[in-house]
Coordinates of C-alpha atoms in Angstrom, one line a residue:
M1 CA 14.9 10.0 -53.1
I2 CA 16.3 10.5 -49.5
R3 CA 14.0 13.4 -48.8
I4 CA 10.9 11.4 -50.0
Q5 CA 12.1 8.4 -47.7
T6 CA 12.4 11.1 -44.8
L7 CA 9.1 12.5 -45.5
S8 CA 7.6 9.0 -45.6
V9 CA 8.9 8.2 -42.4
L10 CA 7.9 11.5 -40.7
A11 CA 4.6 10.9 -42.2
L12 CA 4.4 7.5 -40.5
C13 CA 5.5 8.8 -37.2
A14 CA 3.0 11.7 -37.3
T15 CA 0.2 9.0 -38.1
L16 CA 1.4 6.7 -35.2
F17 CA 1.6 9.7 -33.1
A18 CA -1.7 10.8 -33.6
C19 CA -3.4 7.6 -33.1
G20 CA -1.5 7.2 -29.8
N21 CA -3.1 10.3 -28.6
N22 CA -6.6 9.1 -29.2
D23 CA -5.9 6.3 -26.5
S24 CA -6.7 7.2 -23.1
A25 CA -4.2 6.1 -20.5
P26 CA -5.2 3.4 -18.1
K27 CA -6.3 4.9 -15.0
A28 CA -4.9 3.5 -11.6
E29 CA -7.6 2.1 -9.4
I30 CA -7.7 3.8 -6.1
W31 CA -7.8 1.5 -3.1
L32 CA -10.5 2.4 -0.5
P33 CA -11.4 0.2 2.5
D34 CA -14.8 -0.4 3.4
T35 CA -16.3 1.2 6.4
A36 CA -18.0 -2.3 7.9
V37 CA -16.9 -2.0 11.6
V38 CA -14.4 -4.9 12.6
K39 CA -14.2 -6.8 15.8
L40 CA -10.8 -6.6 17.4
P41 CA -8.2 -8.0 17.6
I42 CA -8.0 -8.6 13.9
E43 CA -7.0 -12.2 13.2
E44 CA -6.8 -11.9 9.6
Y45 CA -6.7 -9.6 6.5
A46 CA -8.3 -10.5 2.8
G47 CA -8.7 -14.1 3.8
I48 CA -5.0 -14.7 5.1
P49 CA -4.8 -15.5 8.7
F50 CA -1.8 -13.8 10.6
N51 CA -0.8 -17.4 11.6
T52 CA -0.3 -18.6 8.0
S53 CA 3.0 -19.9 7.2
G54 CA 5.2 -19.1 4.4
Q55 CA 4.8 -22.7 2.8
D56 CA 1.0 -22.1 3.3
A57 CA 1.2 -18.6 1.4
V58 CA 2.7 -20.1 -1.5
E59 CA 0.5 -23.2 -1.6
K60 CA -3.0 -22.0 -0.6
F61 CA -2.7 -18.2 -1.7
K62 CA -0.4 -18.9 -4.8
C63 CA 2.1 -16.2 -3.3
T64 CA 5.5 -15.7 -4.7
Q65 CA 8.4 -15.9 -2.3
Y66 CA 11.2 -13.6 -1.9
D67 CA 13.3 -14.6 1.0
L68 CA 11.2 -13.5 3.9
T69 CA 8.7 -11.6 1.9
Y70 CA 6.0 -13.1 -0.3
S71 CA 3.9 -11.3 -2.9
C72 CA 0.4 -12.1 -3.2
K73 CA -2.7 -11.4 -5.2
V74 CA -5.9 -12.0 -3.4
K75 CA -9.6 -11.8 -4.1
N76 CA -10.8 -9.3 -1.3
G77 CA -14.6 -9.1 -1.7
E78 CA -15.0 -8.3 -5.6
K79 CA -11.8 -6.9 -5.9
E80 CA -8.2 -8.4 -6.3
E81 CA -5.7 -6.9 -4.2
D82 CA -1.8 -7.2 -4.3
L83 CA -0.5 -7.6 -0.7
W84 CA 3.1 -8.2 0.5
L85 CA 3.3 -10.6 3.5
I86 CA 6.4 -10.3 5.5
Y87 CA 8.0 -12.8 7.7
N88 CA 10.7 -12.9 10.7
E89 CA 13.5 -15.1 10.6
V90 CA 12.1 -18.0 12.6
G91 CA 9.2 -17.9 10.0
R92 CA 6.2 -15.9 11.6
M93 CA 4.2 -13.5 9.7
V94 CA 4.8 -9.9 11.3
L95 CA 3.3 -7.7 8.5
M96 CA 1.0 -7.6 6.0
K97 CA 1.8 -4.5 3.5
K98 CA -0.4 -2.9 0.9
E99 CA 1.1 0.0 -1.5
L100 CA -0.9 2.4 -2.4
G101 CA 1.0 4.5 -4.9
Y102 CA 1.6 8.0 -4.7
Y103 CA 0.3 10.4 -2.0
N104 CA -2.9 12.3 -2.9
K105 CA -4.2 14.3 -0.1
E106 CA -7.9 13.8 -1.0
V107 CA -7.4 10.1 -1.4
A108 CA -5.4 9.8 1.9
D109 CA -8.1 11.8 3.9
T110 CA -10.7 9.5 2.4
I111 CA -8.9 6.2 3.5
I112 CA -8.2 7.8 6.9
E113 CA -11.7 8.4 7.5
R114 CA -12.9 5.1 6.6
L115 CA -10.1 3.4 8.6
T116 CA -11.1 5.3 11.6
I117 CA -14.7 4.4 11.1
K118 CA -13.8 0.6 10.4
Y119 CA -11.4 0.2 13.2
G120 CA -11.0 3.4 15.5
M121 CA -8.3 5.8 15.4
D122 CA -5.8 5.4 18.0
Y123 CA -2.9 7.8 17.0
S124 CA -2.4 10.5 14.5
P125 CA 0.7 12.8 14.1
S126 CA 1.1 15.7 16.4
E127 CA 1.6 19.2 14.6
G128 CA 5.1 19.1 15.4
Q129 CA 5.3 15.6 13.9
E130 CA 3.5 17.0 10.8
S131 CA 5.9 20.1 10.3
A132 CA 8.7 17.8 10.9
F133 CA 7.7 15.6 7.9
A134 CA 7.0 18.6 5.7
A135 CA 10.3 20.2 6.2
G136 CA 11.8 16.6 5.4
V137 CA 13.4 16.0 9.1
R138 CA 10.9 12.9 9.3
K139 CA 10.7 10.3 6.7
T140 CA 7.3 9.1 7.5
K141 CA 4.2 10.2 9.3
S142 CA 1.7 7.4 10.5
Y143 CA -1.9 7.0 11.7
V144 CA -2.3 4.1 13.8
F145 CA -5.8 2.2 14.0
G146 CA -7.4 -1.0 15.6
G147 CA -5.2 -1.1 18.8
G148 CA -2.2 -0.9 16.4
Q149 CA -3.0 -3.6 14.3
V150 CA -3.7 -1.4 11.2
A151 CA -1.6 1.8 10.2
F152 CA -1.6 4.0 7.4
Q153 CA 1.8 5.5 6.6
I154 CA 3.0 8.3 4.2
G155 CA 6.4 8.3 3.5
R156 CA 9.2 9.4 1.4
S157 CA 10.5 7.5 -1.5
L158 CA 14.3 6.5 -1.2
N159 CA 15.2 9.5 -3.7
N160 CA 13.1 11.8 -1.3
R161 CA 11.4 13.2 -4.4
N162 CA 8.2 11.5 -3.7
E163 CA 5.7 10.7 -1.2
L164 CA 3.9 7.1 -1.1
M165 CA 1.0 5.6 1.0
L166 CA 1.0 2.3 2.4
V167 CA -1.3 0.5 4.8
Y168 CA 0.1 -2.1 7.3
F169 CA -2.1 -4.9 9.0
F170 CA -0.3 -6.5 11.8
P171 CA -0.7 -9.5 14.5
E172 CA -2.1 -7.9 17.7
D173 CA 1.2 -8.2 19.6
V174 CA 3.3 -6.8 16.9
G175 CA 0.9 -4.0 16.2
A176 CA 0.8 -3.0 20.0
T177 CA 4.8 -2.7 19.6
F178 CA 4.5 -0.9 16.3
A179 CA 2.0 1.6 17.8
K180 CA 4.4 2.3 21.0
S181 CA 7.0 2.9 18.6
V182 CA 5.1 5.1 16.4
M183 CA 3.7 7.1 19.5
N184 CA 7.1 7.8 20.9

């Protein structure tokens, strides 16, 4: 009796496993910026102006607040994007961040190419910085566009096992400061 029940359970598991194998895993959609040239300085991204208050982020854009950070789902063209809005202590938006997932060289190269067309490249890592990143001495490598207002960054995860891709959008003055810090 126990043997029959065990065989029945094993058959059920095999059936469920076989059914699950026919299902295709959901594919993550790759974000690529368009290549429409943008007038500088940039005053907004995805319809969210840099002068948006935290209260407006919640009310107008239905963002969820986490202390000084807001998580937003916004419609950008025909696609919905996840954005993080980061504010300083006095309530000024200092950064919009888009997380792009794990590093993929082909995707990263395409993003860099498109951001260069769209905003113009201001800075890319030197050979020394590339080597230091590859050796694990540097935790990030950054590419700067649009007078410092847009940055594409490849960085190591907290456990140093993975490389992640991020895009940052800055107000003009914050972007200029960020660009100077990256270039030094």
